[in-house]
Coordinates of C-alpha atoms and ligand atoms in Angstrom, one line a residue:
M1 CA 46.8 -2.4 79.2
K2 CA 50.4 -2.6 77.8
V3 CA 53.0 -0.1 78.8
P4 CA 56.3 -0.3 77.0
F5 CA 59.5 0.6 78.8
L6 CA 60.3 3.3 76.2
D7 CA 58.3 4.7 73.3
L8 CA 60.4 6.6 70.8
I9 CA 57.8 6.5 68.0
S10 CA 55.5 9.2 69.6
M11 CA 58.5 11.6 69.7
H12 CA 59.5 10.9 66.2
Q13 CA 55.9 11.3 64.9
E14 CA 55.9 14.9 66.2
I15 CA 58.9 15.9 64.0
M16 CA 58.4 13.6 61.1
D17 CA 58.2 16.4 58.5
E18 CA 61.3 18.2 59.7
T19 CA 63.2 14.9 60.0
L20 CA 62.4 13.8 56.5
S21 CA 63.2 17.1 54.9
A22 CA 66.5 17.3 56.8
M23 CA 67.4 13.8 55.5
E24 CA 66.3 14.8 52.0
R25 CA 68.4 17.9 52.1
V26 CA 71.6 16.0 52.9
V27 CA 70.9 13.3 50.3
R28 CA 70.2 15.9 47.6
Q29 CA 73.5 17.6 48.4
S30 CA 75.2 14.2 48.9
A31 CA 77.8 15.7 51.2
F32 CA 77.9 13.2 54.0
I33 CA 81.1 13.9 55.9
L34 CA 81.3 16.9 58.3
G35 CA 80.3 20.2 56.6
S36 CA 77.7 22.9 57.5
D37 CA 75.1 20.6 59.1
V38 CA 77.6 19.3 61.6
E39 CA 78.8 22.9 62.3
A40 CA 75.2 24.1 62.7
F41 CA 74.3 21.3 65.2
E42 CA 77.6 22.0 67.1
S43 CA 76.7 25.7 67.5
D44 CA 73.1 24.9 68.5
F45 CA 74.2 22.3 71.1
A46 CA 76.9 24.6 72.6
A47 CA 74.3 27.4 72.9
Y48 CA 71.8 24.9 74.4
S49 CA 74.3 23.6 76.9
E50 CA 75.5 27.1 77.8
A51 CA 79.1 26.1 76.9
K52 CA 81.4 28.0 74.5
Y53 CA 82.0 25.1 72.2
A54 CA 80.6 21.7 71.1
V55 CA 82.2 19.1 68.9
G56 CA 80.1 16.3 67.3
V57 CA 81.5 12.8 67.4
D58 CA 80.3 9.2 66.6
N59 CA 79.1 8.2 70.0
G60 CA 79.2 9.0 73.7
L61 CA 82.1 6.6 74.5
S62 CA 84.4 8.3 72.0
A63 CA 83.4 11.8 73.2
L64 CA 84.7 10.9 76.7
Q65 CA 87.8 9.1 75.4
L66 CA 88.7 12.0 73.1
I67 CA 88.4 14.5 76.0
L68 CA 90.8 12.5 78.2
L69 CA 93.3 12.2 75.2
A70 CA 93.0 16.0 74.6
Y71 CA 94.1 16.7 78.2
D72 CA 97.3 14.7 77.5
L73 CA 96.8 12.1 80.2
E74 CA 99.6 9.6 80.2
P75 CA 99.2 5.8 80.1
G76 CA 98.5 4.5 83.6
D77 CA 97.1 7.9 84.8
E78 CA 94.1 7.4 87.0
V79 CA 90.6 8.6 86.5
L80 CA 88.0 8.6 89.4
I81 CA 84.7 7.1 88.2
P82 CA 81.5 6.3 90.2
A83 CA 81.1 2.6 90.7
N84 CA 77.4 2.8 89.6
T85 CA 77.5 3.7 85.9
F86 CA 77.2 2.3 82.5
I87 CA 80.4 0.4 81.5
A88 CA 81.2 3.0 78.7
T89 CA 82.3 5.6 81.3
A90 CA 85.1 3.2 82.5
A91 CA 85.8 2.0 79.0
A92 CA 86.5 5.6 77.9
A93 CA 89.4 5.6 80.3
V94 CA 90.6 2.1 79.5
F95 CA 90.6 2.7 75.7
G96 CA 92.8 5.7 76.3
G97 CA 95.3 3.6 78.2
F98 CA 94.2 5.1 81.5
K99 CA 93.1 3.4 84.7
P100 CA 89.6 3.7 86.1
V101 CA 89.5 4.0 89.9
F102 CA 86.0 3.5 91.2
V103 CA 84.3 5.5 94.0
D104 CA 81.2 4.4 95.7
V105 CA 77.9 6.3 95.5
V106 CA 75.7 8.2 98.1
P107 CA 72.9 5.8 99.2
N108 CA 69.6 6.3 97.4
T109 CA 71.1 9.0 95.1
Y110 CA 73.0 6.7 92.8
L111 CA 75.6 9.4 92.3
M112 CA 79.4 9.5 93.1
D113 CA 80.1 10.3 96.8
P114 CA 82.5 13.4 96.9
D115 CA 83.5 12.5 100.4
K116 CA 84.9 9.2 99.2
M117 CA 87.2 10.7 96.5
E118 CA 90.0 11.5 99.0
A119 CA 90.6 7.8 99.8
A120 CA 90.8 7.0 96.1
L121 CA 93.4 9.7 95.4
T122 CA 97.0 8.6 94.4
P123 CA 99.9 10.5 92.9
R124 CA 98.7 9.2 89.5
T125 CA 95.2 10.6 89.8
R126 CA 94.7 13.1 86.9
A127 CA 90.9 13.3 86.2
I128 CA 87.4 12.8 87.7
M129 CA 84.5 11.7 85.5
P130 CA 81.3 12.3 87.5
V131 CA 78.2 10.8 85.9
H132 CA 74.9 12.6 85.9
L133 CA 73.1 9.3 86.2
Y134 CA 69.4 8.7 85.3
G135 CA 69.0 12.4 84.4
C136 CA 70.2 13.7 87.8
P137 CA 73.3 16.0 88.1
A138 CA 76.2 14.8 90.2
D139 CA 77.1 17.0 93.2
M140 CA 79.4 19.2 91.2
D141 CA 80.4 21.9 93.8
P142 CA 82.5 19.6 96.1
I143 CA 83.8 17.7 93.0
M144 CA 85.0 20.9 91.4
A145 CA 86.5 22.1 94.7
F146 CA 88.4 18.8 95.1
A147 CA 89.6 18.9 91.5
N148 CA 90.9 22.5 91.9
K149 CA 92.7 21.6 95.1
H150 CA 94.4 18.6 93.5
N151 CA 94.8 20.0 90.0
L152 CA 92.5 17.4 88.3
V153 CA 90.6 17.6 85.1
V154 CA 86.8 17.2 85.5
V155 CA 85.0 15.4 82.6
E156 CA 81.3 15.2 83.1
D157 CA 79.6 12.1 81.7
A158 CA 76.3 13.8 80.7
S159 CA 75.1 11.0 78.5
Q160 CA 71.9 10.6 80.5
A161 CA 71.2 14.3 81.4
H162 CA 71.0 16.5 78.3
G163 CA 69.4 19.8 79.6
A164 CA 69.6 19.1 83.3
R165 CA 70.8 21.9 85.6
Y166 CA 72.8 21.9 88.8
K167 CA 72.3 25.1 90.9
G168 CA 71.0 26.8 87.7
K169 CA 74.0 25.7 85.5
R170 CA 73.4 23.4 82.6
V171 CA 75.3 20.1 82.7
G172 CA 78.1 20.3 80.2
S173 CA 79.0 23.8 81.3
I174 CA 80.3 23.0 84.8
G175 CA 83.4 20.8 84.4
H176 CA 86.4 21.3 82.1
A177 CA 84.6 19.3 79.4
A178 CA 81.6 17.0 79.1
G179 CA 80.7 14.0 76.9
F180 CA 77.1 13.3 75.8
S181 CA 75.9 10.1 74.1
L182 CA 73.2 10.7 71.5
Y183 CA 72.2 7.0 71.3
P184 CA 68.6 6.7 70.2
G185 CA 67.1 6.0 73.7
K186 CA 68.8 9.0 75.4
N187 CA 66.9 12.2 76.1
L188 CA 68.4 13.6 73.0
G189 CA 68.9 10.7 70.6
A190 CA 70.0 10.4 67.0
Y191 CA 68.6 8.0 64.5
G192 CA 71.5 5.6 65.0
D193 CA 74.8 6.2 66.9
A194 CA 76.1 9.7 67.6
G195 CA 77.7 11.8 70.4
V196 CA 78.8 15.3 71.2
L197 CA 81.2 17.0 73.7
T198 CA 81.1 20.5 75.2
T199 CA 83.9 22.6 76.7
N200 CA 85.0 26.2 77.1
D201 CA 88.6 25.1 76.3
E202 CA 89.6 26.1 72.7
N203 CA 92.6 23.8 72.9
V204 CA 90.4 20.7 73.5
V205 CA 88.2 21.7 70.5
K206 CA 91.2 22.0 68.3
K207 CA 92.6 18.6 69.3
V208 CA 89.3 16.7 69.3
K209 CA 88.4 18.1 65.8
A210 CA 91.7 16.8 64.6
M211 CA 91.5 13.4 66.3
R212 CA 88.0 12.7 65.2
N213 CA 89.1 13.3 61.6
C214 CA 92.2 11.1 61.1
G215 CA 94.3 13.4 63.1
Q216 CA 94.2 16.2 60.5
I217 CA 93.8 19.9 60.9
Q218 CA 94.9 20.4 57.3
K219 CA 94.4 17.6 54.8
Y220 CA 97.2 15.0 55.2
D221 CA 98.9 16.9 58.1
H222 CA 98.5 14.2 60.7
S223 CA 99.9 15.9 63.8
Y224 CA 97.3 14.3 66.2
H225 CA 96.1 10.7 66.9
P226 CA 94.6 9.6 63.6
Y227 CA 91.2 8.3 64.7
N228 CA 87.9 8.2 62.9
H229 CA 85.2 9.5 65.3
R230 CA 83.3 11.9 63.1
L231 CA 79.6 12.7 63.6
D232 CA 77.6 11.6 60.6
T233 CA 76.3 14.6 58.7
I234 CA 72.8 13.1 58.2
Q235 CA 72.6 12.6 62.0
A236 CA 73.6 16.2 62.6
A237 CA 70.9 17.4 60.2
I238 CA 68.2 15.4 62.0
L239 CA 69.4 16.4 65.5
Q240 CA 68.9 20.1 64.8
P241 CA 65.0 20.0 64.8
K242 CA 65.1 17.4 67.5
L243 CA 67.2 19.6 69.8
R244 CA 64.5 22.3 69.6
K245 CA 62.0 19.8 71.1
L246 CA 64.2 18.7 74.0
D247 CA 63.2 21.2 76.6
G248 CA 59.5 20.5 76.0
W249 CA 60.1 16.7 76.1
N250 CA 62.1 17.1 79.3
D251 CA 59.2 19.0 80.8
M252 CA 56.9 16.1 79.9
R253 CA 59.2 13.7 81.6
R254 CA 59.1 15.9 84.7
Q255 CA 55.3 15.7 84.7
V256 CA 55.5 11.9 84.4
A257 CA 57.9 11.7 87.3
G258 CA 55.6 13.9 89.4
W259 CA 52.7 11.5 88.8
Y260 CA 54.9 8.5 89.8
I261 CA 56.0 10.3 93.0
E262 CA 52.5 11.3 93.9
N263 CA 51.1 7.8 93.3
L264 CA 53.9 5.8 94.9
Q265 CA 54.4 7.9 98.1
G266 CA 54.0 5.6 101.0
S267 CA 53.8 2.5 98.9
G268 CA 57.0 0.9 100.5
V269 CA 59.3 1.3 97.5
V270 CA 62.2 3.7 97.7
L271 CA 61.6 6.7 95.4
P272 CA 64.2 8.9 93.6
Q273 CA 65.3 12.0 95.5
T274 CA 64.3 15.4 94.1
P275 CA 66.6 18.0 95.8
S276 CA 65.5 21.6 94.9
H277 CA 68.9 22.7 93.7
L278 CA 68.7 20.2 90.9
E279 CA 66.7 20.4 87.7
Q280 CA 66.5 16.7 86.7
V281 CA 65.6 15.5 83.3
W282 CA 64.4 12.0 84.3
H283 CA 66.2 9.9 81.7
L284 CA 65.1 7.0 83.9
F285 CA 62.7 6.6 86.8
V286 CA 64.5 4.2 89.2
I287 CA 63.0 2.8 92.3
Q288 CA 64.4 0.3 94.9
T289 CA 62.6 -2.6 96.3
D290 CA 63.5 -5.8 98.3
K291 CA 61.9 -8.3 95.9
R292 CA 63.2 -6.7 92.8
D293 CA 63.2 -9.7 90.5
E294 CA 59.8 -10.9 91.7
M295 CA 58.3 -7.4 91.2
R296 CA 59.9 -7.2 87.7
N297 CA 58.3 -10.5 86.7
Y298 CA 55.0 -9.5 88.1
L299 CA 55.0 -6.2 86.1
G300 CA 56.1 -8.1 83.0
E301 CA 53.2 -10.5 83.4
N302 CA 50.9 -7.5 83.6
G303 CA 52.2 -6.0 80.3
I304 CA 54.7 -3.5 81.8
G305 CA 58.2 -3.2 80.4
T306 CA 61.0 -2.5 82.9
A307 CA 64.8 -2.6 83.0
I308 CA 67.7 -2.7 85.4
H309 CA 70.4 0.0 85.4
Y310 CA 72.7 -1.7 86.2
P311 CA 72.5 -5.4 87.3
V312 CA 76.3 -5.9 87.5
P313 CA 78.5 -3.0 88.9
V314 CA 81.3 -2.1 86.5
H315 CA 84.1 -3.1 88.9
L316 CA 82.6 -6.7 89.0
S317 CA 82.3 -7.0 85.2
P318 CA 84.2 -10.1 83.9
I319 CA 86.2 -8.0 81.4
Y320 CA 87.6 -5.9 84.2
K321 CA 88.5 -8.8 86.5
H322 CA 92.3 -8.1 86.1
M323 CA 91.8 -4.8 87.9
G324 CA 91.6 -6.8 91.1
Y325 CA 88.3 -5.4 92.4
K326 CA 86.2 -7.8 94.5
V327 CA 82.7 -8.2 96.0
G328 CA 82.6 -5.9 99.0
D329 CA 84.7 -3.1 97.6
F330 CA 81.8 -0.7 96.9
P331 CA 79.0 -1.9 99.3
I332 CA 76.4 0.7 98.5
T333 CA 76.6 0.2 94.7
E334 CA 76.6 -3.6 95.2
A335 CA 73.6 -3.6 97.5
E336 CA 71.6 -1.3 95.3
A337 CA 72.4 -3.4 92.2
H338 CA 70.1 -6.1 93.6
R339 CA 67.3 -3.6 94.5
L340 CA 67.2 -1.2 91.5
L341 CA 64.3 -1.3 89.0
S342 CA 63.7 1.2 86.2
L343 CA 60.0 1.8 85.5
P344 CA 58.7 2.9 82.1
M345 CA 59.7 6.6 81.4
F346 CA 59.2 8.6 78.2
P347 CA 57.8 12.0 77.4
H348 CA 54.5 10.9 75.9
M349 CA 53.7 8.5 78.7
T350 CA 50.0 9.2 79.7
R351 CA 48.6 9.7 83.2
E352 CA 46.6 6.4 82.6
Q353 CA 49.7 4.5 81.8
V354 CA 51.5 5.9 85.0
D355 CA 48.4 5.1 87.1
Y356 CA 48.4 1.5 85.8
V357 CA 52.1 1.0 86.5
C358 CA 51.7 2.4 90.0
D359 CA 48.6 0.3 90.7
T360 CA 50.4 -2.8 89.6
V361 CA 53.5 -1.9 91.8
I362 CA 51.2 -1.3 94.8
A363 CA 49.3 -4.5 94.2
F364 CA 52.6 -6.4 94.3
E365 CA 53.7 -4.6 97.4
N366 CA 50.4 -5.4 99.2
Q367 CA 50.6 -9.1 98.3
H368 CA 54.2 -9.2 99.5
S369 CA 53.5 -7.4 102.8
L370 CA 50.6 -9.8 103.5
V371 CA 52.9 -12.8 103.0
N372 CA 55.3 -11.3 105.5
A373 CA 52.7 -10.3 108.1
Ligands
LIG401 C1 74.9 5.7 77.0 C2 76.0 6.0 77.9 C3 77.3 6.1 77.5 C4 77.8 5.7 76.1 O1 77.2 6.2 75.0 P1 77.3 5.5 73.6 O2 76.8 6.6 72.7 O3 76.5 4.3 73.6 O4 78.8 5.2 73.3 C5 78.3 6.6 78.4 N1 77.9 6.8 79.6 C6 76.7 6.7 80.1 C7 76.4 7.1 81.5 C8 75.7 6.3 79.2 O5 74.4 6.2 79.7

């Protein structure tokens, strides 16, 4: 049996007719920049996220960057960011001229440790960007309390968690604003690059709408940073029918995760945590194991696709060397980076596929424990 790491085709087959007619509608009108399809997707996504407003942009990185700019951070202002995340979270701060300051994660949760924020605080700290990593919401109550106490802006990086809930609240409705990537492989993915941000703050909406469109509110009135970060109209048209499928597909992911947890209980690998106050959306199914690289090879030899999120922590990336971080600064993130393995996870994954992956993981674990005995 072959199990791919990700299968987008089954999802797209389900909505092929709506997708093609949405594309055809845009092409027949030949109005490709902003317009009613972008507005319709924005209002659908705001309602879905239980936020007042949504603004469509060209990718997740610029969603985060535009939010920080809209809150008037100054060059050199500091943004607290979990050490375990995709590099784009930190890049959003760097591109705005701000300084990412990393914070280690809680062991086995992969999420920013709110108890470690105090030590990272300086007089220049202006914002926190918690990341809802792998589909699991960050611990927002203590993060919001800390932000209120120190007058910080909270920007959720919800790129991996469209539809997840923290104590009943949708991600994207908890902080001051949230950025979502709509990269094809995300839980809600476009057919190319796209992104969206949510907020209850009208002022952020006004500024971001200007900045994404050459800084203009009126044509040729360039009162804001003149960027081009518009969401493509054709993507906005396709995303509308896709958004209507998201809750169902997230439910299917939950079922897949349930099968994994049932099968792998007691197998020796570290399983993801599932606290009851969180409604996760399982963007990824991440385990930890001592012999990660060997297990990954073994799964590959048996036709199973896997990935590592992320093999090199952001603070140790060559491009951020000048920031002066070194090995040992964030021991939990660094130790887990050698142990993490993302198993196949997608809505249409079958019970047979999950059973095959788990049997293969368990076979590897058994061989390995025999060698050690
Ligand atoms: C995908 C992702 C991004 C960036 O999204 P793009 O749309 O590729 O720019 C940012 N943060 C996290 C956590 C992501 O997973």
